[in-house]
Amino acid sequence: MQHTTDFLVIGSGIAGLSFALKAARLGPVTLITKKARIDTATNLAQGGIAAVLSPEDSFAAHVEDTLRSGAGLCHEDVVRLVVENGPARVRELMALGVAFNRQEGAAGLDLAREGGHSARRIAHACDLTGRQIEEALLARVAAEPRITLLENHLAVDLLIGSRADAPPRDPAFADRCLGAYALDRRTGAIDTWQARVTVLCTGGAGKVYLYTTNPDIATGDGVAMAYRAGARVANLEFVQFHPTCLYHPKVRNFLISEAVRGEGARLIDQRGRPFMHKYDDRGELATRDAVARAIDAEMKASGDDCVYLDISHQPAGFVKSRFPNIYKTCLGLGIDITREPIPVVPAAHYLCGGVLTDTWGRASLEDLYALGETACTGLHGANRLASNSLLEAVVFADRAYERCAAEWPAISERELPPVTDWDPGPAARIEECVLITHTWDQIRRLMWNYVGIVRSVKRLSLVQRSLAPILSEVAEHYRSYLLTPDLIETRNIALVAELIVESARRRRESRGLHYLVDFPAADEGQRQDTVLVKP
Ligand code: SIN
């Protein structure tokens, strides 16, 4: 079935919702999301949103911290733009109903501290900041008649004039995004969504790795679709591993927020010995790349399965009220964090690279935008500073809206060309779903073992060889079988894994999150983005 809309927004996290709310001032918005509306990384975000909100802080300090964390690859103009827009965007969220923790004083907000920040600047709602934001924005979206939010709609591929599986062949549409094909999970049908503007807000790709803090939806869909359509993607070697994911057999992806370290928690080994001082002068509040590598080194040296994070020296009342979600979840698993240390391990958390955009959030194809974790705007460089991601999402959602508003008279009058429906060709129903689940599992294990926190030239070339037959198999499945959600996601995971490996192989130095044992230092000659485009 064919549908037409002014704005097609793909993804219901903070970026998609923020953009949709503003774009609805211009025209009808269709927001599709692949599962339930709250199945987003935003909803799980604990820490908060970084912005200069206190008179004791400054734009210069936030810019400096972001640049330092980004290890030479941040685009300074973008960092300034985001940092300087931060306070206004946080106030806007508050006006939309987001209840950040408040405190007496000039800032009015209770600001937290996290690794790499030289000041307290994280606005938060206890340790459930993302949920608070998600709920407030969803309530606003529900009240906006010009937004149609459709759950269970999984985008398959972008409609591009020159590359869609079908016409139009008019050169005027050659590099223009015309919308997307999307699978309606309830009916199994693949619908055509034609749009004047398409916005990718599909989150990250943590599920490319065996262990991740991300929700199940994080399968790199936006990056994969954009790359297949011919858009530029960048810096995919910079995968951020969060240092402290709960280590527990029953719960695999529960994050212990960096804010716990911000409130004084110490990292200790199994014998109770602190170790961060051996690796970094900033100790527990070093940037994430440094802390994750230190934990990795400790675990490799000791052979232990995890390290521990200890906040038990803080008053129990404070711990319970500041981290109610972490306290309750751990207690439910038999760990009383007010009395004992929490077992933790690093896990894949955030993709610093993504679809390359300009300072308006525009991708390299016309009428295509990418926002939030899906994008590579130049803010994060080689290592994202904690809590800069929600900030980036709201600043760029606003920028993208401003751009669309400025161009709206022209965009709204452009003709939408005819497009043809999805053609499944000779594809048949898959009888053995294990073919897909096995492939998915193989990729995630390979990526975890070979393209993790510490990499080597040998492992990167081994993984490239091991991935090759798996990628051919996925391509074969894609041609042979009618699309299912698992097949679509596995195809995306496979492509994003391949792109991460290719990007990592191109960078023969260590910088930020990309640590190569063979080249342990940064090389000034390689201080540039790794940009990939489909040949
Ligand atoms: C955390 O709470 O540690 C996560 C915040 C972030 O990823 O920025």
mmCIF file of C-alpha atoms in Angstrom, residues 46-48 101 110-114 120 122-129 257-260 262-263 311 316-327:
data_model
loop_
_atom_site.group_PDB
_atom_site.id
_atom_site.type_symbol
_atom_site.label_atom_id
_atom_site.label_comp_id
_atom_site.label_asym_id
_atom_site.label_seq_id
_atom_site.Cartn_x
_atom_site.Cartn_y
_atom_site.Cartn_z
ATOM 1 C CA GLN A 46 19.907 6.983 33.200
ATOM 2 C CA GLY A 47 22.512 9.741 33.480
ATOM 3 C CA GLY A 48 20.972 12.831 31.964
ATOM 4 C CA ASN A 101 15.603 17.126 39.842
ATOM 5 C CA ASP A 110 20.373 19.492 40.922
ATOM 6 C CA LEU A 111 23.307 19.004 38.553
ATOM 7 C CA ALA A 112 25.270 15.760 38.506
ATOM 8 C CA ARG A 113 28.848 15.093 37.508
ATOM 9 C CA GLU A 114 30.107 12.360 35.180
ATOM 10 C CA ARG A 120 28.570 19.537 37.674
ATOM 11 C CA ILE A 122 24.149 17.006 34.083
ATOM 12 C CA ALA A 123 20.430 17.756 34.421
ATOM 13 C CA HIS A 124 18.781 14.538 35.497
ATOM 14 C CA ALA A 125 15.611 12.987 36.877
ATOM 15 C CA CYS A 126 17.102 10.705 39.554
ATOM 16 C CA ASP A 127 18.474 7.782 37.528
ATOM 17 C CA LEU A 128 15.485 7.622 35.206
ATOM 18 C CA THR A 129 16.132 10.709 33.107
ATOM 19 C CA SER A 257 25.066 4.943 35.508
ATOM 20 C CA GLU A 258 28.281 6.877 35.319
ATOM 21 C CA ALA A 259 26.597 9.276 37.737
ATOM 22 C CA VAL A 260 27.269 6.659 40.454
ATOM 23 C CA GLY A 262 30.111 11.013 39.841
ATOM 24 C CA GLU A 263 28.817 10.613 43.410
ATOM 25 C CA ILE A 311 29.189 3.235 46.590
ATOM 26 C CA ALA A 316 22.184 4.662 52.444
ATOM 27 C CA GLY A 317 19.405 7.272 52.335
ATOM 28 C CA PHE A 318 21.291 9.325 49.752
ATOM 29 C CA VAL A 319 22.030 6.281 47.559
ATOM 30 C CA LYS A 320 18.396 5.160 47.628
ATOM 31 C CA SER A 321 16.979 8.575 46.762
ATOM 32 C CA ARG A 322 19.602 9.496 44.153
ATOM 33 C CA PHE A 323 19.602 6.110 42.387
ATOM 34 C CA PRO A 324 16.196 4.575 43.084
ATOM 35 C CA ASN A 325 16.098 2.555 39.876
ATOM 36 C CA ILE A 326 19.597 1.106 40.246
ATOM 37 C CA TYR A 327 19.009 0.418 43.948
#
